[in-house]
mmCIF file of C-alpha atoms in Angstrom:
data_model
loop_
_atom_site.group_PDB
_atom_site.id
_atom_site.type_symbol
_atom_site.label_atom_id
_atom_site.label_comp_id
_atom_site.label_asym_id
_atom_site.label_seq_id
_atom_site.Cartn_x
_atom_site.Cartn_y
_atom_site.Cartn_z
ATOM 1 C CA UNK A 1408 0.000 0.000 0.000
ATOM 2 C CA UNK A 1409 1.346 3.066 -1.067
ATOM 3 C CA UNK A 1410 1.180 6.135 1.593
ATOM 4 C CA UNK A 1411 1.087 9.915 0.738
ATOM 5 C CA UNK A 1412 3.793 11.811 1.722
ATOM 6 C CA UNK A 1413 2.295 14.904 2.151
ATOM 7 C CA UNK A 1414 -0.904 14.116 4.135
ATOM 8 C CA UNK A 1415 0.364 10.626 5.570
ATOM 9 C CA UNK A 1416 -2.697 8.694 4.038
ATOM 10 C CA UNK A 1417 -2.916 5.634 2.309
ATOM 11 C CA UNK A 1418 -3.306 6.735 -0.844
ATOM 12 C CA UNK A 1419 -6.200 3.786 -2.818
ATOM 13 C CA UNK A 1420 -5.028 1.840 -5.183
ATOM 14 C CA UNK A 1421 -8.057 2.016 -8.312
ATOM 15 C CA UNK A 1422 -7.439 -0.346 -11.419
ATOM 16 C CA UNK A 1423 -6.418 2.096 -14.154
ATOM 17 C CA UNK A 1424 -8.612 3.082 -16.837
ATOM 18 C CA UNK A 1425 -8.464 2.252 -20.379
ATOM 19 C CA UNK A 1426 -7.228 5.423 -22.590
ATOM 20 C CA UNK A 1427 -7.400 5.686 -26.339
ATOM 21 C CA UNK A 1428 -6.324 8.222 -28.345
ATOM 22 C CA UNK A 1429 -6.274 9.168 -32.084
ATOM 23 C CA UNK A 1430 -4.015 11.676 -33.035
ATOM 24 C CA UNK A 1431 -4.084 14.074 -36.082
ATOM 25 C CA UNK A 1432 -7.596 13.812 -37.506
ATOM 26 C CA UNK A 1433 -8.497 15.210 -40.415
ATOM 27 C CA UNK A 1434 -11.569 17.393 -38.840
ATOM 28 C CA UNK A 1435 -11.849 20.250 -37.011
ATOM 29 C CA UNK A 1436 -12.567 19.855 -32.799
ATOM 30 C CA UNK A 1437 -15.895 21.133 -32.483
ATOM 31 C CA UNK A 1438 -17.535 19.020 -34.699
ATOM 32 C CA UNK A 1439 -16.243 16.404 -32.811
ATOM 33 C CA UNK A 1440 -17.049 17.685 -29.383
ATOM 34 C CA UNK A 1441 -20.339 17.757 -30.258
ATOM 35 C CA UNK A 1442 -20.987 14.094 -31.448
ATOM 36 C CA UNK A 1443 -19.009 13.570 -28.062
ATOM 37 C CA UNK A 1444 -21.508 14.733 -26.252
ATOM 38 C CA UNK A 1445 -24.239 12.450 -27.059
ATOM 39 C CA UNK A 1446 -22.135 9.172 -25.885
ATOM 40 C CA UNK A 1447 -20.166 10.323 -22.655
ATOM 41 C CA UNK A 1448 -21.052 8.371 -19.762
ATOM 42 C CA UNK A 1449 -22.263 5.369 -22.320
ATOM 43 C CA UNK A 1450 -21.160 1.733 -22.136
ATOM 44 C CA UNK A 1451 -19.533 1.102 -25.129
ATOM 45 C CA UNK A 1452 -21.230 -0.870 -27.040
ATOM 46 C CA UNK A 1453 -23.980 0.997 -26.604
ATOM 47 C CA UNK A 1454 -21.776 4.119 -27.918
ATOM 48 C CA UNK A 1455 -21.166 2.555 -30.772
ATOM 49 C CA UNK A 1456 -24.806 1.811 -31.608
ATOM 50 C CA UNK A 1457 -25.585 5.655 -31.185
ATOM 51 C CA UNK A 1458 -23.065 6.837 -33.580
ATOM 52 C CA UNK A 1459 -23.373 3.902 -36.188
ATOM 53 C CA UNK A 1460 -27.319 5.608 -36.985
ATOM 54 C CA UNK A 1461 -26.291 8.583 -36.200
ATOM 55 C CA UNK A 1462 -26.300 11.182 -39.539
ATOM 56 C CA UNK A 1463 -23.550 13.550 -37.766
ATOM 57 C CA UNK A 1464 -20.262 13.405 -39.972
ATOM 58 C CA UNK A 1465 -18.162 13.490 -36.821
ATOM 59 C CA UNK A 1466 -18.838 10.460 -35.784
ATOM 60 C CA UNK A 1467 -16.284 8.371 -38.607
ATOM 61 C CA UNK A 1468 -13.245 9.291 -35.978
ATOM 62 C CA UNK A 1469 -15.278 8.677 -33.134
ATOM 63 C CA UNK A 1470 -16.491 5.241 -34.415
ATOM 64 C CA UNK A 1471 -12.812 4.237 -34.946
ATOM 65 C CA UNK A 1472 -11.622 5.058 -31.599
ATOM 66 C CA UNK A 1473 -14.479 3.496 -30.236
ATOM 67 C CA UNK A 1474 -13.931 -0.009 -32.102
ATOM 68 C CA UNK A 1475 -9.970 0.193 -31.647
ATOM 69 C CA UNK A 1476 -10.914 0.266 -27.669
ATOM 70 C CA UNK A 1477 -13.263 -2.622 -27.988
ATOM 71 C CA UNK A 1478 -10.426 -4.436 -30.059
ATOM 72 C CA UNK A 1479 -8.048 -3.380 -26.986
ATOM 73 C CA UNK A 1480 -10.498 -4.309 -24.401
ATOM 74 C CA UNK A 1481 -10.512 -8.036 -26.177
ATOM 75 C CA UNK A 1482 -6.537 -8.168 -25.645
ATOM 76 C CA UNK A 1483 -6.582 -6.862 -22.296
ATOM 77 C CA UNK A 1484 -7.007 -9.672 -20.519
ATOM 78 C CA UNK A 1485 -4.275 -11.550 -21.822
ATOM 79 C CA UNK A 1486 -1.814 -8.786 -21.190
ATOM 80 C CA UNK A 1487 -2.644 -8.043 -17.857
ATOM 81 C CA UNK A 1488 -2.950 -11.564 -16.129
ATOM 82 C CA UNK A 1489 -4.095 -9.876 -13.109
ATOM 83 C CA UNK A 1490 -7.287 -7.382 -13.637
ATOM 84 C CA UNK A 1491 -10.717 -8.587 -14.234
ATOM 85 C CA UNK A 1492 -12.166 -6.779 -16.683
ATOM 86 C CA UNK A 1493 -15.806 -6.938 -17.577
ATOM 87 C CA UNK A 1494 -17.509 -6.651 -20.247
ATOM 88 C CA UNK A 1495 -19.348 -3.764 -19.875
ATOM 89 C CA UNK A 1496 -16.576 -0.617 -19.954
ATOM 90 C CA UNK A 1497 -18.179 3.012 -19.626
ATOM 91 C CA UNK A 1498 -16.807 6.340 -21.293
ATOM 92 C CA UNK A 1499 -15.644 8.091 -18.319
ATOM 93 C CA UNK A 1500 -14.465 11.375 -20.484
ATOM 94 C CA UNK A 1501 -13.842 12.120 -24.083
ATOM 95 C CA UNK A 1502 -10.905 14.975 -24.319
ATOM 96 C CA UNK A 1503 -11.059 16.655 -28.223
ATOM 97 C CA UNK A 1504 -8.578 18.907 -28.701
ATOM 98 C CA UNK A 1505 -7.033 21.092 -31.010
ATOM 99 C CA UNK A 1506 -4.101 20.158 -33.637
ATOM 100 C CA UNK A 1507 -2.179 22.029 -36.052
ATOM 101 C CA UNK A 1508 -3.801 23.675 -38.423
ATOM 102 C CA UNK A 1509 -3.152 23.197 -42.306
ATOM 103 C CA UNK A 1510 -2.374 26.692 -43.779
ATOM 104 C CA UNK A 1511 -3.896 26.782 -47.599
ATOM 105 C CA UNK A 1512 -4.535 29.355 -49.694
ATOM 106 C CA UNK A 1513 -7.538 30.357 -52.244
ATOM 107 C CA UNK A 1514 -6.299 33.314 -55.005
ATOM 108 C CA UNK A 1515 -9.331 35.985 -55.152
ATOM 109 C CA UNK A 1516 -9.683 38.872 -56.998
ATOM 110 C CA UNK A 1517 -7.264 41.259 -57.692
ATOM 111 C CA UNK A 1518 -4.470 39.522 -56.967
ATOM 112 C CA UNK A 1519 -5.253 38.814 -53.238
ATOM 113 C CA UNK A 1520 -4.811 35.663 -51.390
ATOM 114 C CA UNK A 1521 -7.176 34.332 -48.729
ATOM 115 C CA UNK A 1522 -5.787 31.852 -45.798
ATOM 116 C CA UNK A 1523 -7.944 28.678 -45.339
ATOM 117 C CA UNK A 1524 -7.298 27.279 -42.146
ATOM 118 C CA UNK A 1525 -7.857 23.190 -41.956
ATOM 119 C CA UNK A 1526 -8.007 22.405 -38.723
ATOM 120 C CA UNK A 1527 -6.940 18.908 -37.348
ATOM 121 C CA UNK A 1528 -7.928 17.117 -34.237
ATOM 122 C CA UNK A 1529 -6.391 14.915 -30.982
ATOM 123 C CA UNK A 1530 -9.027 12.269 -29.123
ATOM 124 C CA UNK A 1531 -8.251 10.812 -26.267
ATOM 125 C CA UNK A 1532 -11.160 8.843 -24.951
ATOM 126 C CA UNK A 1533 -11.080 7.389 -21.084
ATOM 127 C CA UNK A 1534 -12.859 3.947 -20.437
ATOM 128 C CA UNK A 1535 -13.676 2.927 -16.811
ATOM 129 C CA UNK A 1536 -15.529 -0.076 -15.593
ATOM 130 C CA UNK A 1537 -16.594 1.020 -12.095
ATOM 131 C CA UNK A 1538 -20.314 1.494 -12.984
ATOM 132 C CA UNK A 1539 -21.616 4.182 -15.165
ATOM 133 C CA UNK A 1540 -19.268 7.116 -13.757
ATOM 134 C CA UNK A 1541 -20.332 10.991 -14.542
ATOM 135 C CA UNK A 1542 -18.744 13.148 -16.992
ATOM 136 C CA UNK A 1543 -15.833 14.566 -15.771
ATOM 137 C CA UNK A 1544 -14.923 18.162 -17.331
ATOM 138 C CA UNK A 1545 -11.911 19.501 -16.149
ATOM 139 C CA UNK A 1546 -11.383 22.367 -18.453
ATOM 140 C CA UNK A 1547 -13.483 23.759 -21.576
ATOM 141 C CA UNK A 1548 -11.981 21.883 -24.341
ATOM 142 C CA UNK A 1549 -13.344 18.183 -22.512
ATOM 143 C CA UNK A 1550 -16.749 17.666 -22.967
#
């Protein structure tokens, strides 16, 4: 048992959660964010079902994060001899945050340029299986 230095308390040991994360999409964050926001605090399979009939264009990255955690979730048990992991793993937060940007540019009249700005995308999803946990925002750019 690990104890805290600081304030001299045992400091409890929770089984870690399950992170994935998908760097450099090709769309911009708060497209994203908002298909997040219909499947935080989801099981995952569940998840899954809401985006697969969902007509929102964000969900393509969100559906392949989603499926590479299942696929991780299937392996997990076999890495780590000693966790039990059920079956039923809950999104405890989806992070979407900002990328670099792609700097393009459109010729307009006159001889003028115009910047277009593609904007790319980091998700980091957090699984838990202890229950169906709340969102957990901790600053404005986590749903």
């Amino acid at each position: 048992m690990k104890v805290d230095a600081v304030k001299k308390k045992p400091i409890e040991e929770n089984k870690p959660d399950l992170i994935v994360r998908a760097r450099f999409v090709r769309m911009a964050p708060d497209k994203i964010r908002f298909a997040g926001k219909q499947i935080i605090s989801k099981e995952l399979n569940q998840a899954i079902n809401i985006l697969e009939f969902s007509k929102i264009l964000a969900r393509k990255p969100l559906l392949l994060v989603l499926k590479n955690a299942s696929s991780q979730i299937k392996d997990l048990p076999s890495r780590q001899a000693g966790r039990n992991i059920g079956k039923e793993m809950y999104i405890k937060s989806i992070a979407v945050d900002e990328g670099p940007r792609l700097k393009r540019r459109r010729i307009v009249h006159r001889g003028r340029a115009t910047t277009i700005l593609k904007r790319l995308s980091h998700i980091t999803v957090v699984l838990s299986d202890n229950g169906n946990p709340k969102s957990q925002a901790r600053n404005p750019k986590q749903i």
